C-alpha cells in the first residue's frame, strides 16, 4: 500500500469555516451522538477513521442520543421549534404526559365565561318570551256534571263558590305571615327561585324531616296558572322562567296576592276569599290569626288536611282532622320561629282553639245518597286517568255513571224503613246511637255498581261512605272462600284433588284445632288451642254443607289449616277482594272473617260465584267527556276466569242451602232463587248478609261506631233495638230481601246453573266411615223438605200477635230448631244434615283448571 494512503485525510476547509460547520452540527445532536467520532481515540491523529464502529458501540450511541432528545432536545423542538397554531390549545402541546390534559387558567376562565354568557342569553330570551300569569284564571272553574245510568242528570257540582279576586289589602297580615312562614321564609328577599330552599327540601326528604317545600311562593303561584299541572320538562322550565321574570319585575305583594287568589283550599274553593266563605262563612279580611293558620295548613294538601275528609283510604275525616290539627299548631310555632308572631300572641292559641268550621256548602248540595255516589264516581275517574283532586275540583267533566236511580232509591228506602222501625235513639240512647249501615249492589253480568248506601247523607254531616269503607270485619261471610279453596286445591287428606262439600269435619264446641301436620295449635296460655262455636251443641262430625248451613266455626277453623291460608287468600283475591283488606295472620280466626273488605268488594266478589266463576272488576263510570271529547279508559272491564265453573256452582248450591234451611231463612221471602251467607263477629260488633240471585249481588253491613271518635273503634251491638244480640240473618237479611224484591220486581225469574258433582270425599282425621245404617239423604234439591217448614207454634212472649216486625229475632220459628244466640243464629236440635246434598259415587272433576297456581307451598 502506498505511503500516502496511510496519512490522515485533511479537512475540507480550515480555520473559521471549519469551526462554523462543527458548531452547526452539534446543537442538533446530543454530546454523545452515535454518529460523531470519539474525541479520545487511542490512536491519536494517526488512527484510521471509521464510519460506523462496532455494533455494540452503535447501540450505546443510539441509546444516548434517544435519552438526550427525551430530556431536552425534544421539548425544545416542540416548545420553540414548532409553535401550536390551534385556536384552543387542548390537549396542551407545551406539556408532556398527563399534564397535557390539565387545562390552563385561560381555558377554564374562558369556558366559564362563555357558558355563563350562553345561560344568560338563553334565560333572557326565555323570560322575554313567557307571559305573566293571570290570577283571574282561577275563576274559570266549571261544574262537574254527573249522570245516572239512563243518562239523565244526577247533579252538577263545583263552580258555584265565590271566586272573587281580592287585593292585598283585603288579605289580613296574619294570613300573609302564616303562608310565608309555612311555605317560603325567604319570599320577601328571593328572586322568585330559592336554590337553598330546594337543597333544604332535598335534605329534609333524605333525612326524614318535614318543613318547607322546595318551591317558592312565586313558583307555586306560577304553577297554579297551569291548570293541567302536567309534570313535563317543558312546563317546569316555563314555570322557572316565569318565576324568574316575576321575581325581578313584580312587587312582592302582587305575587303574594296572586298566589293566595289562585291556590286551592278544598271544599271546591279556589282563592282566599272563596276559602274564607267556604270554611268560616266570612270575608277574607275578617279572618283571625287562628283561622289564617288553618287555611295555611290546608294549603299543604286539601285532600289530606281538610277535616271533612278526602279521596282515598288515608284521607278519612278522622285522619285528616288529626293531620290538620298538627299542621295548624306547627304553622303557629313556625311564625314565632321566623319572627312573624310574638310568643305571647302564640300562647293565646291552645289545642282547644282549633277553629270550628261552618257546614260545607258542597255537603249541603249532596243530599241523601248523592254525595256518596258522586265521591265513588270521582274516585274511579281520578284513579283511571290519574287526575288530581285539584284538577277534578276545577270541573269541566261530564261523568256518566252506572248508578240506577230506582235501585238507589229502593236500597235507601229498605235501610231507612228498617232503621226507623228498629232503632229508637231517644228511648235507648246508650244502645241505639251510632248504629250505621252500609250496602252495595252489583250487576252480576257486568260488574257495574247499580246502587249503594253510604250513610244518612253528607248533608247530615256523615262524610264517610259506609259502602266503600274498609274496617268492618265480615265474619262468617268469609267461610265460602275457605270452602272454595278446599274444592280448588284439596287438603292433605285428598291426595291433591279438590274435595267435595260432602266431606265431614268435627263440629263440636271447643274442639282442638291442629296444624296441617296434625299437631295441636298452641293457644295464648301455651295449652292446645280450642275453637269455640257460638253454640255449645254437640254436633259431632258434619258435612261442610251442614257446617255452612248452621255457620259452625270449628269445621272451617280446621279446614283453613288443611287447605292453607295462602290458598284461601288467592281464591278471595281472584274473586275481587283487595289484598290490603285481608287479615295477614295465619290463625284459625282468619277463616271466621277477621278480614275487612268493603261492602262494594263483598258484593262484587260474591257476584263471581253467581257468574259461575267469572270475575268482573266493579266499576261505576261508563263514559267521561272533557271539553266535548270523550276520554279513553272507561270501557267495561274485561272478564277474568277466577275459578272453575263447577267450583263456583257448588259454592252457590251450598249457599242456596243456607237460605233454604240455615241461618239465612228470612231471605226465602224474596220468592226467587237466592244464595247467600250470614256473618256475625265477636262481641256482636258487626253483622253482614251477602247474597245474590242470577242477576244481582248485594251486600249489607250493620255496625256501631262513633264517627267522631279518634280511632272509630267498633262498639258492641248487644241490646241494640232492644234485642240481646244482632246477627247477619236478622236486620241485614231483612234489608237485603226488601231491596232485592223491589230491585228485581220487573225481572223474570231465572234459576242458577245446575251444580255437577265435584271433588272427592276427604273427611278430617277421626271421622267415622259411612255404614249402611246411615244412608245419605235422598234429596239432592236445595228446596225445603216438609220437615224444614214446621207449623208455627205460639210462644209465651209472641203468641196471639197477628204479625211481627221482620227484624224480630224470635218472632218467626226457624226450620231447623231454636236459635240460641250463636254465630249467625247458632241452631241446635232439628235433623242433623238432612238437607245435605246426596253423596254420589261419581268422581267429579277437580276445579281450578285455569288461572291458578298449582305449586303453592302448604302452610
Short mmCIF file of N, CA and C in Angstrom, two decimals, residues 126 271 388 394 481 571:
data_model
loop_
_atom_site.label_atom_id
_atom_site.label_comp_id
_atom_site.label_asym_id
_atom_site.label_seq_id
_atom_site.Cartn_x
_atom_site.Cartn_y
_atom_site.Cartn_z
N UNK A 126 -85.80 33.34 27.16
CA UNK A 126 -86.93 32.63 27.75
C UNK A 126 -87.83 33.53 28.55
N UNK A 271 -108.89 30.27 45.85
CA UNK A 271 -108.67 31.63 46.28
C UNK A 271 -109.06 31.86 47.72
N UNK A 388 -105.67 14.65 39.58
CA UNK A 388 -105.53 15.08 40.96
C UNK A 388 -106.85 15.65 41.48
N UNK A 394 -111.52 21.70 39.54
CA UNK A 394 -111.65 22.74 38.52
C UNK A 394 -112.81 22.47 37.59
N UNK A 481 -115.06 -18.64 50.97
CA UNK A 481 -113.73 -18.64 50.35
C UNK A 481 -112.91 -19.83 50.83
N UNK A 571 -107.81 -17.43 46.47
CA UNK A 571 -109.19 -17.56 45.98
C UNK A 571 -109.94 -16.25 46.18
#
